[in-house]
mmCIF file with all atom_site columns, C-alpha atoms in Angstrom:
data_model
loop_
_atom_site.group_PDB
_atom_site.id
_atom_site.type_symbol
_atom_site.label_atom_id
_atom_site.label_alt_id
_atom_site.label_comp_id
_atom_site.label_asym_id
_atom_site.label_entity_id
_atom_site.label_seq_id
_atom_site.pdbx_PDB_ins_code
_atom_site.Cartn_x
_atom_site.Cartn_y
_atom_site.Cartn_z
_atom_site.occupancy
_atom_site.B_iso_or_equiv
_atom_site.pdbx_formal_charge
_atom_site.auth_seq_id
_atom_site.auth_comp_id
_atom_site.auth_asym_id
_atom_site.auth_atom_id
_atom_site.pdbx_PDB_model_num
ATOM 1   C CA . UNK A 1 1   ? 0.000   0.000   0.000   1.00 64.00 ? 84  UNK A CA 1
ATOM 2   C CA . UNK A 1 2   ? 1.240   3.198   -0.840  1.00 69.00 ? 85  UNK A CA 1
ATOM 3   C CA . UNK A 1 3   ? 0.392   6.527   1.549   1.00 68.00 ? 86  UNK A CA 1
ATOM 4   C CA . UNK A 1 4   ? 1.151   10.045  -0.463  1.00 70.00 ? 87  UNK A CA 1
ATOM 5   C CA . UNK A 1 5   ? 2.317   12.865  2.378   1.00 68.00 ? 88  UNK A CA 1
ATOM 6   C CA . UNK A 1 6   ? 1.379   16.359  1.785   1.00 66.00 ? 89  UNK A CA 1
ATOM 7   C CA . UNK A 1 7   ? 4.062   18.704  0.864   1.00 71.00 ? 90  UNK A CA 1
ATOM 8   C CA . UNK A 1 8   ? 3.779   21.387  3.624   1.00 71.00 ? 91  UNK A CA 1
ATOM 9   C CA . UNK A 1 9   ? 3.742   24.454  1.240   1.00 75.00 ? 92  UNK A CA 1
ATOM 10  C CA . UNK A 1 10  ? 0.377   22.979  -0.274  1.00 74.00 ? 93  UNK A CA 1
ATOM 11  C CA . UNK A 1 11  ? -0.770  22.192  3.053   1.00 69.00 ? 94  UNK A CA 1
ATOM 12  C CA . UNK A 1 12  ? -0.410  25.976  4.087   1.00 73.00 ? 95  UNK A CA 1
ATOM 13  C CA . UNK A 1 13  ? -1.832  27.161  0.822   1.00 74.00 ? 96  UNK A CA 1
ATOM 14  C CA . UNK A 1 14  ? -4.813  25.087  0.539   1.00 72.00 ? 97  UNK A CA 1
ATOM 15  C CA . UNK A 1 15  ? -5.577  26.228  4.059   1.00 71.00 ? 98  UNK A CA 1
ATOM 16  C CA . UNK A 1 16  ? -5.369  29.613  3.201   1.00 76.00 ? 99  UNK A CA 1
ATOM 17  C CA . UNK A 1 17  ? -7.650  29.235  -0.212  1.00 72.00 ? 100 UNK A CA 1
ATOM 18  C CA . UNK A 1 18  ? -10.074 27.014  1.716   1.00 69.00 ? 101 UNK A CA 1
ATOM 19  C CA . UNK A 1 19  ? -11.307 29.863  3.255   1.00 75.00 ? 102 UNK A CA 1
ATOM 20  C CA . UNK A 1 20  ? -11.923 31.782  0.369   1.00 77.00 ? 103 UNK A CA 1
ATOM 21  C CA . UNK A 1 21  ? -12.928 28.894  -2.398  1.00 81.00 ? 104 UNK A CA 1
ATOM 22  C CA . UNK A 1 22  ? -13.607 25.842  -0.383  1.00 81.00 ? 105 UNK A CA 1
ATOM 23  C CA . UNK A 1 23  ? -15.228 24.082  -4.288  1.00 85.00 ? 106 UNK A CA 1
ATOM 24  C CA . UNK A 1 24  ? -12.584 24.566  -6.153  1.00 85.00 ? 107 UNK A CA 1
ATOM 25  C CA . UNK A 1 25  ? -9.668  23.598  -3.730  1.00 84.00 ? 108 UNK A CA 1
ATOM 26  C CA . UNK A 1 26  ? -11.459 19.980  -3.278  1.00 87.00 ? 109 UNK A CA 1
ATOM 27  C CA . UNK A 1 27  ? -12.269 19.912  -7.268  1.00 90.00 ? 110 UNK A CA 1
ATOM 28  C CA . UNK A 1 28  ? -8.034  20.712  -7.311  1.00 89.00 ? 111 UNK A CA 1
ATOM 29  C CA . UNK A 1 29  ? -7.378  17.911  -5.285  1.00 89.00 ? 112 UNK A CA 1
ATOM 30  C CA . UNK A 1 30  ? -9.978  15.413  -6.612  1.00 92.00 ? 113 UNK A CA 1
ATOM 31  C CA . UNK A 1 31  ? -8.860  16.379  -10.198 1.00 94.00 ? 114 UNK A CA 1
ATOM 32  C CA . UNK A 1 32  ? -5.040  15.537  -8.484  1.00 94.00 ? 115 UNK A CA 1
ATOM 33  C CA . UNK A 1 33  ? -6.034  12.593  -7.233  1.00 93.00 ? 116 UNK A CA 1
ATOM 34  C CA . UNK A 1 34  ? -7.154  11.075  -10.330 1.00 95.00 ? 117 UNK A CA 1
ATOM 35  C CA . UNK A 1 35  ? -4.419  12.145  -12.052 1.00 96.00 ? 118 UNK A CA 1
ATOM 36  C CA . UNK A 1 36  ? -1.954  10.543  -9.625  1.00 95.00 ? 119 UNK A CA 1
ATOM 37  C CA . UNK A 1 37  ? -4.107  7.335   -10.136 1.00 94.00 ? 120 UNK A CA 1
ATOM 38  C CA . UNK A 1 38  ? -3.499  7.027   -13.755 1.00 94.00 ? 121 UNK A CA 1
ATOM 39  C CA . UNK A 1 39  ? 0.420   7.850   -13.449 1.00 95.00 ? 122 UNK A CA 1
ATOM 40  C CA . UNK A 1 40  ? 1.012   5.011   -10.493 1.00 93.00 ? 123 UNK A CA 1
ATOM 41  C CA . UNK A 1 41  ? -0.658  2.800   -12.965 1.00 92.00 ? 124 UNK A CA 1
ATOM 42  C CA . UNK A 1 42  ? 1.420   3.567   -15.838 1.00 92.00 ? 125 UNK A CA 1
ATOM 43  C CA . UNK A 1 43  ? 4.998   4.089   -13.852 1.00 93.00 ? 126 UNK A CA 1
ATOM 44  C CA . UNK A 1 44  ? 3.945   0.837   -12.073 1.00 92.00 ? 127 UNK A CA 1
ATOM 45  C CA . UNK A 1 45  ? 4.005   -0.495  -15.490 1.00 93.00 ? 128 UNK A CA 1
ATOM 46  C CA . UNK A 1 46  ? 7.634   0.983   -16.301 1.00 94.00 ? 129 UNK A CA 1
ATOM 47  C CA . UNK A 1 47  ? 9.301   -0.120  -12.725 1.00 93.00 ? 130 UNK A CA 1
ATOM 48  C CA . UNK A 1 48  ? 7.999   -3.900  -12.908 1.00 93.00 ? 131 UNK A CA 1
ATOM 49  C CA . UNK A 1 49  ? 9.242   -4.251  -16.379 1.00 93.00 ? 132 UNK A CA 1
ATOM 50  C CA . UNK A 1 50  ? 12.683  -2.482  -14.870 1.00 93.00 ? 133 UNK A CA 1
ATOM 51  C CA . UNK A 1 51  ? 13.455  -6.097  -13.161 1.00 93.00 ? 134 UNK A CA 1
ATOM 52  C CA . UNK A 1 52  ? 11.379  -8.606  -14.457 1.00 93.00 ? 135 UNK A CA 1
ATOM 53  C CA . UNK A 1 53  ? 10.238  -9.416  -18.343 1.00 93.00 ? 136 UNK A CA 1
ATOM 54  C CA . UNK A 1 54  ? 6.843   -8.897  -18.120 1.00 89.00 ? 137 UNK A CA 1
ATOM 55  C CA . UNK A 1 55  ? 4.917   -7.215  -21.139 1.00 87.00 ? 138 UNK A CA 1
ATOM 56  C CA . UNK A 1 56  ? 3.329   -3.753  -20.182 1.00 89.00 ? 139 UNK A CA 1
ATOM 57  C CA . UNK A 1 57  ? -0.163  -4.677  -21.466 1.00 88.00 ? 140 UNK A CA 1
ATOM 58  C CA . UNK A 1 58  ? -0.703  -7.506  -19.095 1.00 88.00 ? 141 UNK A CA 1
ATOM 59  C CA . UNK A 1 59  ? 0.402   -5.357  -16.048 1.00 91.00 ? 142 UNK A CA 1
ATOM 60  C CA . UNK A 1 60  ? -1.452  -2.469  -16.782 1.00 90.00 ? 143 UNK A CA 1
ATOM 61  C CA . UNK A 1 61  ? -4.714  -4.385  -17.639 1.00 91.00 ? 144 UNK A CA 1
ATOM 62  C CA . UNK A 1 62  ? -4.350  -5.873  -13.786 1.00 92.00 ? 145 UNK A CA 1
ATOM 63  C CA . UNK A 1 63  ? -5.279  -2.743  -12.325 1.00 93.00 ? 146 UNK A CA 1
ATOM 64  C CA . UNK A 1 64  ? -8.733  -1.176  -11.135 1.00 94.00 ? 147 UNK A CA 1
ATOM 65  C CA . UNK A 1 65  ? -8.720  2.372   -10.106 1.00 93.00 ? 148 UNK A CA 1
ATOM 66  C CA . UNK A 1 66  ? -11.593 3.885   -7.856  1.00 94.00 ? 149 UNK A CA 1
ATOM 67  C CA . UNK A 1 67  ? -11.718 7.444   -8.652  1.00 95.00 ? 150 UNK A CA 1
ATOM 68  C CA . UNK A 1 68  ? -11.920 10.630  -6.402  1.00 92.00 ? 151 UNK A CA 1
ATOM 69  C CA . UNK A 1 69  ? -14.553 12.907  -6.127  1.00 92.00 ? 152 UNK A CA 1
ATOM 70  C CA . UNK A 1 70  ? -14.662 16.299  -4.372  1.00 87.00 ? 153 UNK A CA 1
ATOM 71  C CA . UNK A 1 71  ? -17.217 14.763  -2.411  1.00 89.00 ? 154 UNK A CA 1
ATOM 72  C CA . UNK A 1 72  ? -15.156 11.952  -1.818  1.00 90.00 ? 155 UNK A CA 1
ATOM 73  C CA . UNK A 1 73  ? -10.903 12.755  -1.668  1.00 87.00 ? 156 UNK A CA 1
ATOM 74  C CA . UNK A 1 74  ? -10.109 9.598   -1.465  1.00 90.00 ? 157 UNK A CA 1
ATOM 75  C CA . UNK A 1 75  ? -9.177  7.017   -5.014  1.00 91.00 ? 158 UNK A CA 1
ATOM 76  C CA . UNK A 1 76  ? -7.194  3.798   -5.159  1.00 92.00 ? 159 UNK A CA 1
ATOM 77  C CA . UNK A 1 77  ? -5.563  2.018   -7.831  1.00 92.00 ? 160 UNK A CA 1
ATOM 78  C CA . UNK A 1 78  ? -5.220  -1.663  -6.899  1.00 93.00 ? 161 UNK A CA 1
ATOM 79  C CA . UNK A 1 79  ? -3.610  -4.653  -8.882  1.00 93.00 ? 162 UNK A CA 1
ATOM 80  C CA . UNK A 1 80  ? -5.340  -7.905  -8.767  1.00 94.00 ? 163 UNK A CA 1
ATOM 81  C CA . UNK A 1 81  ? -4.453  -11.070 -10.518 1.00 92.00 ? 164 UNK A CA 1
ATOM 82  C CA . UNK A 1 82  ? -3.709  -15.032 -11.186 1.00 92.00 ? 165 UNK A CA 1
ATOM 83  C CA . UNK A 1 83  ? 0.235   -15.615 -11.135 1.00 93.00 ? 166 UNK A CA 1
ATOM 84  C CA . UNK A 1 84  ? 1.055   -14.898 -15.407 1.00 91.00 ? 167 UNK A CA 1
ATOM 85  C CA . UNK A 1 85  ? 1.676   -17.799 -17.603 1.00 90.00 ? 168 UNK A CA 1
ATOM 86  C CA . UNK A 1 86  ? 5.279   -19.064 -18.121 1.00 90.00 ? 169 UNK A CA 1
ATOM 87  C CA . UNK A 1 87  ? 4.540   -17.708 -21.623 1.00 88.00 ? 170 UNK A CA 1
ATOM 88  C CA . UNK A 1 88  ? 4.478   -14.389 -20.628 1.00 88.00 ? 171 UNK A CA 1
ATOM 89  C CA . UNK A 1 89  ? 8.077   -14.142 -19.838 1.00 90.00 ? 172 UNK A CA 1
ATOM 90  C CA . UNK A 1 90  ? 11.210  -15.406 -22.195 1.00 91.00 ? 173 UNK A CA 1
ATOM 91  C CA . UNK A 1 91  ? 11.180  -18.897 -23.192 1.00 91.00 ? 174 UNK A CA 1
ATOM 92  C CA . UNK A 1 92  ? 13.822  -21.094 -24.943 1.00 92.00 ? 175 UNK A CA 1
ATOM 93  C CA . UNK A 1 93  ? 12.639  -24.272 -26.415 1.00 89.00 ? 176 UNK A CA 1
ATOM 94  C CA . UNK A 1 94  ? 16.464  -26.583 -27.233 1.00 83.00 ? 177 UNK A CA 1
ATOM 95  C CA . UNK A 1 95  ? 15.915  -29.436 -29.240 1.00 82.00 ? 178 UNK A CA 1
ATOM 96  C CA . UNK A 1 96  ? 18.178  -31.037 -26.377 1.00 83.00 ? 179 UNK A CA 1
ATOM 97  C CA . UNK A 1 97  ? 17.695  -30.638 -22.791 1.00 82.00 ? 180 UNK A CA 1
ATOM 98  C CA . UNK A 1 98  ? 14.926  -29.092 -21.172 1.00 88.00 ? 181 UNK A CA 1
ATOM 99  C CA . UNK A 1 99  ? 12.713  -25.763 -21.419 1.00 92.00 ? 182 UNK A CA 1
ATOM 100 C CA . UNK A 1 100 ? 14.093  -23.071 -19.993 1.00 94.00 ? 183 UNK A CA 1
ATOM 101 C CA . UNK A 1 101 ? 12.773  -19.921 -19.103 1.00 94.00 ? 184 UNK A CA 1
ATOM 102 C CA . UNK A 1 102 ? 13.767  -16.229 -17.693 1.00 94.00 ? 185 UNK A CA 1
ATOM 103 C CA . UNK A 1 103 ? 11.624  -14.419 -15.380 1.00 93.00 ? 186 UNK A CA 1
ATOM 104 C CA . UNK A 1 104 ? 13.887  -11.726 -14.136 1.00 94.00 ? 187 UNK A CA 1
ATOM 105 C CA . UNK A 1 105 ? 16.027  -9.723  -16.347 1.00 93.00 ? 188 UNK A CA 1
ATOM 106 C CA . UNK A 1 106 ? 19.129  -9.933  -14.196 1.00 91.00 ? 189 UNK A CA 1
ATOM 107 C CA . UNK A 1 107 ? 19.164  -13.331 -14.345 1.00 86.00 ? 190 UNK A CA 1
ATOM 108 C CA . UNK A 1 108 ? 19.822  -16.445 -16.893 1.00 91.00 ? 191 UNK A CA 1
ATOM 109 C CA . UNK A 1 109 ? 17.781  -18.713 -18.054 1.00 93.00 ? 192 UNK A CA 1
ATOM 110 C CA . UNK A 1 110 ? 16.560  -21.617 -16.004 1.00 93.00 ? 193 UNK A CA 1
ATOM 111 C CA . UNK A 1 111 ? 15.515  -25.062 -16.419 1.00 93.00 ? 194 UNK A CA 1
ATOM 112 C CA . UNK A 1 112 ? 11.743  -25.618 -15.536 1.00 92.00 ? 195 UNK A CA 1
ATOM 113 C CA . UNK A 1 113 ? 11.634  -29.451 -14.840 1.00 91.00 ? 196 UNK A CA 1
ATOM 114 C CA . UNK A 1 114 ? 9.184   -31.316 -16.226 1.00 90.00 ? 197 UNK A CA 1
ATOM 115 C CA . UNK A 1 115 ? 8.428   -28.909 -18.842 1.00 91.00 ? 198 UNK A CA 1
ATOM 116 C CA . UNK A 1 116 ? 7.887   -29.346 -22.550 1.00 91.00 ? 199 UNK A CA 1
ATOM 117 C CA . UNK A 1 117 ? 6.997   -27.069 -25.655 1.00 88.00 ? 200 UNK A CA 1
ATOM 118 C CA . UNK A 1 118 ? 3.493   -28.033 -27.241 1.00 86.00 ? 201 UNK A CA 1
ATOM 119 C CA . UNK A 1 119 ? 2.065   -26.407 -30.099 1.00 84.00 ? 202 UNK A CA 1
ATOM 120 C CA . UNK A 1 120 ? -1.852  -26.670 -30.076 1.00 84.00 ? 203 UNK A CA 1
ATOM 121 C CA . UNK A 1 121 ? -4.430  -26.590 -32.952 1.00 87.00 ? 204 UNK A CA 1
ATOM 122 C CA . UNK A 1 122 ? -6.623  -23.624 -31.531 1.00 86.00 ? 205 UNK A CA 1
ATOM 123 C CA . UNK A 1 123 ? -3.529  -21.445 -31.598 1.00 80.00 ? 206 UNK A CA 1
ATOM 124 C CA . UNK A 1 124 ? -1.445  -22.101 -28.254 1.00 80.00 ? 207 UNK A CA 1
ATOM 125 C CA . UNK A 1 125 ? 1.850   -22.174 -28.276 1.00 84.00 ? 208 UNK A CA 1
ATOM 126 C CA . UNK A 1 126 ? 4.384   -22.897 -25.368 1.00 86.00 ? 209 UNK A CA 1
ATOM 127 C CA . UNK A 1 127 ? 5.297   -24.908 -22.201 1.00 92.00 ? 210 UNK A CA 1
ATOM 128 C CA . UNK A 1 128 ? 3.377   -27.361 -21.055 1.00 92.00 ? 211 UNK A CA 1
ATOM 129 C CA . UNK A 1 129 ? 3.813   -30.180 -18.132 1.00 93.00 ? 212 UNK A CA 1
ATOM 130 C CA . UNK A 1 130 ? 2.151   -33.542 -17.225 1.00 92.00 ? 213 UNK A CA 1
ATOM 131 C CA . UNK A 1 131 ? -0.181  -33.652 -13.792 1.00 90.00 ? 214 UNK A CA 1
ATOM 132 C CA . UNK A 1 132 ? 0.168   -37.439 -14.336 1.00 91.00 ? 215 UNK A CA 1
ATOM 133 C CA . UNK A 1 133 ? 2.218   -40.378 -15.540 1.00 91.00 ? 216 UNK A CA 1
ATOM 134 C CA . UNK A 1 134 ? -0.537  -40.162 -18.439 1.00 92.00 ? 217 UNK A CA 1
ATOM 135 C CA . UNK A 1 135 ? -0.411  -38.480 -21.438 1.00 89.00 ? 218 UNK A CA 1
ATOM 136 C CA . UNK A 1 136 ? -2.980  -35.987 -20.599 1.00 89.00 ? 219 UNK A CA 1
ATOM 137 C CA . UNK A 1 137 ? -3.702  -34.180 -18.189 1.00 92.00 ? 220 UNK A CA 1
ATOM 138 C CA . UNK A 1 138 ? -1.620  -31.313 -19.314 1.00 90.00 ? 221 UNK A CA 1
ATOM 139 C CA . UNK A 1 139 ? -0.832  -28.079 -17.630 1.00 93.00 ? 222 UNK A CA 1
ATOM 140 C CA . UNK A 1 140 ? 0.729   -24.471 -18.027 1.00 92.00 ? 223 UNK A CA 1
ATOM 141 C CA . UNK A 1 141 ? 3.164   -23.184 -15.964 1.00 93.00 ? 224 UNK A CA 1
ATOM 142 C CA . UNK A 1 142 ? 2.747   -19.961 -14.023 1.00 93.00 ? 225 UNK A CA 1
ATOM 143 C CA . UNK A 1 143 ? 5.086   -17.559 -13.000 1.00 92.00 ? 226 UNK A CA 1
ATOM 144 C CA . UNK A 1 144 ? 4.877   -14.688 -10.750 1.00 94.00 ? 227 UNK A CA 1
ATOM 145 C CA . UNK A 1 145 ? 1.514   -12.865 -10.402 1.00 95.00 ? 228 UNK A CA 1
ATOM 146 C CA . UNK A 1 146 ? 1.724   -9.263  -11.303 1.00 93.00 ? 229 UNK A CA 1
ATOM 147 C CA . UNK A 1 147 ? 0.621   -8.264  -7.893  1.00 94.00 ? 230 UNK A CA 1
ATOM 148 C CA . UNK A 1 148 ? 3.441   -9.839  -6.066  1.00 94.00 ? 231 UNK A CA 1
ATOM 149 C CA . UNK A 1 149 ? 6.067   -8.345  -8.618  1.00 93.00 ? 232 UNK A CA 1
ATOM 150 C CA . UNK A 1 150 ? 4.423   -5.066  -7.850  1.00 91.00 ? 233 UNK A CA 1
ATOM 151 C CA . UNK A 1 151 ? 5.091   -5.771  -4.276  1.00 91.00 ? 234 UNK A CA 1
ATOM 152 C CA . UNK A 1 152 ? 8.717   -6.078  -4.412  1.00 87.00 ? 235 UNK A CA 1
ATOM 153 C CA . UNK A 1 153 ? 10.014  -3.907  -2.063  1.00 88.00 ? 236 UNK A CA 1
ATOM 154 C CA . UNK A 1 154 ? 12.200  -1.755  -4.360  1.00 87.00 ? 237 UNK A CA 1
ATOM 155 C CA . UNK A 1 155 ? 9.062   -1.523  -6.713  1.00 89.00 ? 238 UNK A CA 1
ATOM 156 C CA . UNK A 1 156 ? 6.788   -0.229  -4.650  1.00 90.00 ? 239 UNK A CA 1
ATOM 157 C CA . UNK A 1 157 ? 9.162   2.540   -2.754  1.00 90.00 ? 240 UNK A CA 1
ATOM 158 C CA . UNK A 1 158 ? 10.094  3.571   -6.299  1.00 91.00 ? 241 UNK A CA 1
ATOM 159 C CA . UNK A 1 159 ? 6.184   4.107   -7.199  1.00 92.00 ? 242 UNK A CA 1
ATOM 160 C CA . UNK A 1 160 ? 5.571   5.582   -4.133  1.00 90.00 ? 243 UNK A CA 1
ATOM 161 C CA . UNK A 1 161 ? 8.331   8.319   -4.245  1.00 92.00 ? 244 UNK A CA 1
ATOM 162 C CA . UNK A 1 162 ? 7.102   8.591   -7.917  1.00 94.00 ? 245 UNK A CA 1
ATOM 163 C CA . UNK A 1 163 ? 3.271   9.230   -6.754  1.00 93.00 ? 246 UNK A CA 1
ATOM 164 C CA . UNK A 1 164 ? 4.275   11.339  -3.937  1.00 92.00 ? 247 UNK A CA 1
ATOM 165 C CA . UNK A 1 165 ? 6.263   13.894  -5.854  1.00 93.00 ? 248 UNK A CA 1
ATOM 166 C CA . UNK A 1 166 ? 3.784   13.769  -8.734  1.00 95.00 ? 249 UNK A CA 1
ATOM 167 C CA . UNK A 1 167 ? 0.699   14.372  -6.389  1.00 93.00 ? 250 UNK A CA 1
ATOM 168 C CA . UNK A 1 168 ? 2.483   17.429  -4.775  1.00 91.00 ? 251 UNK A CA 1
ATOM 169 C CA . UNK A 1 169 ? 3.508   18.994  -7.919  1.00 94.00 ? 252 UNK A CA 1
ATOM 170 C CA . UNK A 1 170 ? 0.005   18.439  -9.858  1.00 94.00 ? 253 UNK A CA 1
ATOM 171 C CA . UNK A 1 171 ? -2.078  19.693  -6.943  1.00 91.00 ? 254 UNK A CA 1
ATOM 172 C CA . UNK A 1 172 ? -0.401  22.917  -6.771  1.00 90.00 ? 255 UNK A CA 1
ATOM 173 C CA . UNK A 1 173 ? -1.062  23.260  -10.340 1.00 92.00 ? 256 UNK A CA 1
ATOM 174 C CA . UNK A 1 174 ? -4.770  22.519  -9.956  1.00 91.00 ? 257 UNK A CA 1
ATOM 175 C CA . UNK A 1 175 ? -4.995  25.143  -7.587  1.00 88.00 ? 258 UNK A CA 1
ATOM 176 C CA . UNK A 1 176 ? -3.403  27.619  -9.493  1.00 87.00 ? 259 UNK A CA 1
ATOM 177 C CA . UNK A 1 177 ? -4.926  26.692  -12.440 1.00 90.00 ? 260 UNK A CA 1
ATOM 178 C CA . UNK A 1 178 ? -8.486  26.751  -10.883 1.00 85.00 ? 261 UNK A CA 1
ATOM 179 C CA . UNK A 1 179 ? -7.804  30.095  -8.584  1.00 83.00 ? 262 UNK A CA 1
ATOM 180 C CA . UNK A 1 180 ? -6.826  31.996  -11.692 1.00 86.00 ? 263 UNK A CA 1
ATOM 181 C CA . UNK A 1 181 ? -9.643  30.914  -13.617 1.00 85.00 ? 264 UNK A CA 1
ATOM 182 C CA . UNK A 1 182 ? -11.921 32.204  -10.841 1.00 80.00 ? 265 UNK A CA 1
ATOM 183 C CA . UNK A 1 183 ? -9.895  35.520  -11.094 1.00 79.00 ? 266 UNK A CA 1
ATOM 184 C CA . UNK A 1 184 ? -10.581 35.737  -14.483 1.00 78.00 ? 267 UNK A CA 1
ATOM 185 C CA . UNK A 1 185 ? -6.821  35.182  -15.291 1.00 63.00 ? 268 UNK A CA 1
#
């Protein structure tokens, strides 16, 4: 969970203006928070695929946002998801030895025992492992859900920093933005 801090200066201004145009400083920060909302989701995006090979469409499509109103200052953007297919990440297929696969980009390839590359008539294509001695049933591998690669701990300080700063910065210019439209500026 990430908790964005006030910067002071804003604190101290919206104070002030609250007095004067209570509307339009909650329409700054609601219009803020949104705005943060949609940046942690795509910078979350950015700093996962940082460490691990994950594609950017999968991670961002894991997210649901719950939008701010100036009724309501409070939003949250939550990721929620099944761990990804092996598929998702790099695989190597060797005619010799086994599948291997690379989940993290700092390190190599490794082997995934058990695992084989099948090629399917309705279009799939990848690893694949036995649940039995049988032929069938067959399952996918899974790697890492995106959820718990968000969670790494250098991931999420990173975001929040990111969010933080980026909340600070954009309410200030809502409030300008707002108070010199109601000055007819």
């Amino acid at each position: 969970m990430i908790d964005i801090k006030f910067d002071e200066s804003n604190v101290k201004m919206a104070a002030a203006l609250l007095r004067v145009a209570p509307k339009e400083v909650r329409g700054a920060a609601s219009a803020a928070i949104n705005r943060t909302l949609t940046r942690i989701k795509s910078r979350s995006s950015v700093r996962v695929r940082e460490r691990y090979l994950a594609k950017a469409a999968g991670i961002k499509s894991s997210f649901s946002t719950r939008k701010a109103s100036s009724g309501n200052l409070a939003g949250a953007a939550v990721s929620t998801g099944a761990p990804m297919p092996l598929a998702s990440f790099r695989i190597v297929n060797s005619r010799r030895g086994p599948v291997k696969a690379k989940v993290l980009k700092a390190g190599g390839l490794k082997p995934v025992k058990g695992a084989f590359f099948k090629s399917f008539p309705k279009g799939y294509e990848g690893p694949m492992m036995r649940t039995a001695k049988s032929r069938y049933p067959l399952k996918t591998p899974y790697g890492p859900s995106v959820p718990s690669m968000i969670e790494n701990n250098q991931v999420v300080e990173q975001i929040g920093q990111d969010a933080e700063n980026f909340y600070n910065k954009r309410f200030a210019h809502e409030v300008d933005h707002r108070m010199a439209k109601l000055l007819g500026g």
